[in-house]
C-alpha angles and dihedrals in degrees: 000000000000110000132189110258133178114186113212114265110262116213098254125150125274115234126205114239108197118078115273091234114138093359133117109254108284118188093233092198092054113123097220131131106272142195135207127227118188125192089212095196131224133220131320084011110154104207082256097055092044089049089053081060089052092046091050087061092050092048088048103042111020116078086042093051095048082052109048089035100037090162100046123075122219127193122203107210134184115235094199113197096200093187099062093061098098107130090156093071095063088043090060102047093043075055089055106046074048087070094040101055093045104191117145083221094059106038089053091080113058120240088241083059093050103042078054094055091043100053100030106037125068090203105047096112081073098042085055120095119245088247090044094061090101092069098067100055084042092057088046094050101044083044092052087052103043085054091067090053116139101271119203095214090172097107093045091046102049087052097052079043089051089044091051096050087053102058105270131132104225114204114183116206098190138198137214103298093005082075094071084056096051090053097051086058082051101047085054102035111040106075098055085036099030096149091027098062134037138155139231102208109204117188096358131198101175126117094222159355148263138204118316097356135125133176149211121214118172116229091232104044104134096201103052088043087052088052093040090058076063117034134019112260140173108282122261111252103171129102109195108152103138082190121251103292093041098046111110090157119134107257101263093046096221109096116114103238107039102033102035114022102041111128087235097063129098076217091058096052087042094065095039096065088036095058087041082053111056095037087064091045103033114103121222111240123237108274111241107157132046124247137208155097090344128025118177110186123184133201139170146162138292093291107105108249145016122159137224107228123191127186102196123215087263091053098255114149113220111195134127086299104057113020109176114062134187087275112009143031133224095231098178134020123176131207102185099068135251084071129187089202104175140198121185134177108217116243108281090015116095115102121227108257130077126296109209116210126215144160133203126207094222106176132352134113109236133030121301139210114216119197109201115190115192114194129185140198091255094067108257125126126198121191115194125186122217119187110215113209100189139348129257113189120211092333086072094055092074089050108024123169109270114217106171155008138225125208116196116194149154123242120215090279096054094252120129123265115187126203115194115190148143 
């Protein structure tokens, strides 16, 4: 018969698991106690303007943190919300009040141009023409709507989850619409992890709270006020008017950078103290699972069981069965549904070769969706989503569904790459 079994938990390194870009030197296989800092970005974010907001928290918190914590270790991650970047619908309805306005003066600047100004320039109320003045509170209000969009928060939350179980302490410094995603973790996490994880909301259009979490909001942001004349949403409760000759804010004074966490703001100080706050208060959690160059987590759905199956470069097969391979161990596998169950490769430790990743639905009685999250040592993290039709017990160990592969390599300089793919 299967049984639940949780291996203790070996001594083995933690790894960060966000990239090393634009943050002061961290010894990835140190065995301190470590916290977790993610930028949570906000809309019409590309992956490179959302990791500017990362690398403005490592610029403003590493190297003090390193100083004042020399033996704790703190990793500043990037929570990327890929559906919100969907700068092309705003495109298209700034196209169409174009037409709609239908002023030679006005279409002869293109909407792309526009939605720029607009969210680049501080004085493009005044660049636009008179005609052109719709389009602002058209941009403010698309955007304010955009920003209450239905958000799928299940992949962020299962890695703070993994991170928590792990030992870390997980702090969210969220902005605009990735506030809705915070909460979300927060609404999940914080009572099993009510001291270990918290939230900065920036910019915040959310209603409420949850757990451990506080907000900023600036009087005069024009997008949360546009989206305030629709929804309910959290007071404002910042006042950051540098006054006319001393604003360098964006026009809608609601980006990140330049109209939160500029070092002339009351916002910025705010979050400042509030950051320095809760890394003094916040508790470690207890530490469950491994960590390491390779972590491999699976979750699913209410059916009992489903298993995390891996095949390593030397052809052992780690499952429920036989739960410490050549490289890596199955440090957790769960039988009542909804899982983590969690594989992880200690620090040093992975051999060169490919890891084949696979799940088997074991026993359940309807169809099943499986979410598998690889994470490496370079930083990157891939979720991948299997739907499950039916179960097939032991039969399906021997032959499970393989979701995806990973490639372990050196570089010219002997150092790891890793290739995850499918």
């Amino acid at each position: 018969m299967k049984v639940k079994l949780l291996c203790g938990v070996f001594a083995f390194a933690l790894l960060a698991v966000c990239p090393n870009t634009g943050q002061t030197s961290v010894d990835f296989c140190s065995n301190a106690k470590t916290t977790a800092i993610y930028f949570v970005n906000g809309v019409w974010n590309t992956v490179d303007q959302a990791e500017m907001g990362r690398v403005a928290l490592v610029k403003a918190y590493a190297e003090t943190l390193k100083t004042i914590y020399p033996d704790q270790v703190f990793e500043f991650k990037l929570a990327y919300n890929y559906h919100v970047d969907k700068v092309r619908d705003v495109i298209e309805v700034i196209g169409q009040k174009i037409v709609e306005i239908n002023a030679p003066q006005v279409s002869r600047t293109s909407p792309e141009v526009y939605f720029a100004m607009y969210m680049s320039l501080r004085n493009v109320q005044l660049l636009f023409p008179p005609e052109a003045q719709p389009i602002i509170l058209t941009i403010e209000e698309f955007l304010a709507a955009r920003i209450t969009a239905e958000v799928n928060s299940s992949a962020l939350i299962q890695k703070y989850e993994t991170d928590l179980l792990e030992g870390k302490r997980v702090l969210l410094v969220a902005h605009s619409q990735g506030n809705m995603f915070a909460n979300d973790a927060m609404a999940a996490l914080s009572n099993e992890f009510p001291q270990s994880i918290g939230m900065i909301g920036v910019a915040s259009p959310a209603k409420l709270l949850y757990g451990d979490s506080t907000y900023y909001t600036a009087h005069d942001d024009r997008v949360i006020n546009a989206l305030r004349a629709l929804f309910p949403v959290l007071d404002s409760n910042v006042d950051n008017d540098p006054g006319i000759f001393g604003d360098h804010r964006d026009f809608s004074n609601h980006q990140f950078i330049e109209s939160y966490f500029s070092s002339k703001l009351v916002s910025r100080r705010l979050i400042d103290e509030d950051l320095a706050s809760r890394i003094v208060d916040m508790v470690f959690p207890y530490t469950y699972l491994g960590s390491g160059a390779i972590t491999v987590t699976l979750t699913w759905g209410a059916e009992p069981d489903v298993d995390l199956h891996i095949f390593e470069p030397d052809g052992n097969h780690v499952y429920y069965w036989n739960m410490t391979g050549s490289f890596g161990y199955l440090d957790l596998d769960d039988v009542t549904g909804f899982g983590p169950e969690h594989y992880y490769v200690p620090c040093g430790s992975d051999g060169l070769g490919t890891y084949q990743v696979g799940v088997n639905y074991y026993r359940g009685y309807g169809p099943e969706t499986a979410q598998i999250q690889i994470s490496t040592s370079d930083g990157k993290t891939r979720t991948f989503i299997q739907d499950l039709s039916e179960s097939h017990g032991s039969a399906g160990d021997s032959r499970p569904y393989i979701v995806a592969f990973i490639d372990v390599s050196l570089d010219a300089d002997g150092k790891r790459v890793y290739v995850v793919r499918q």
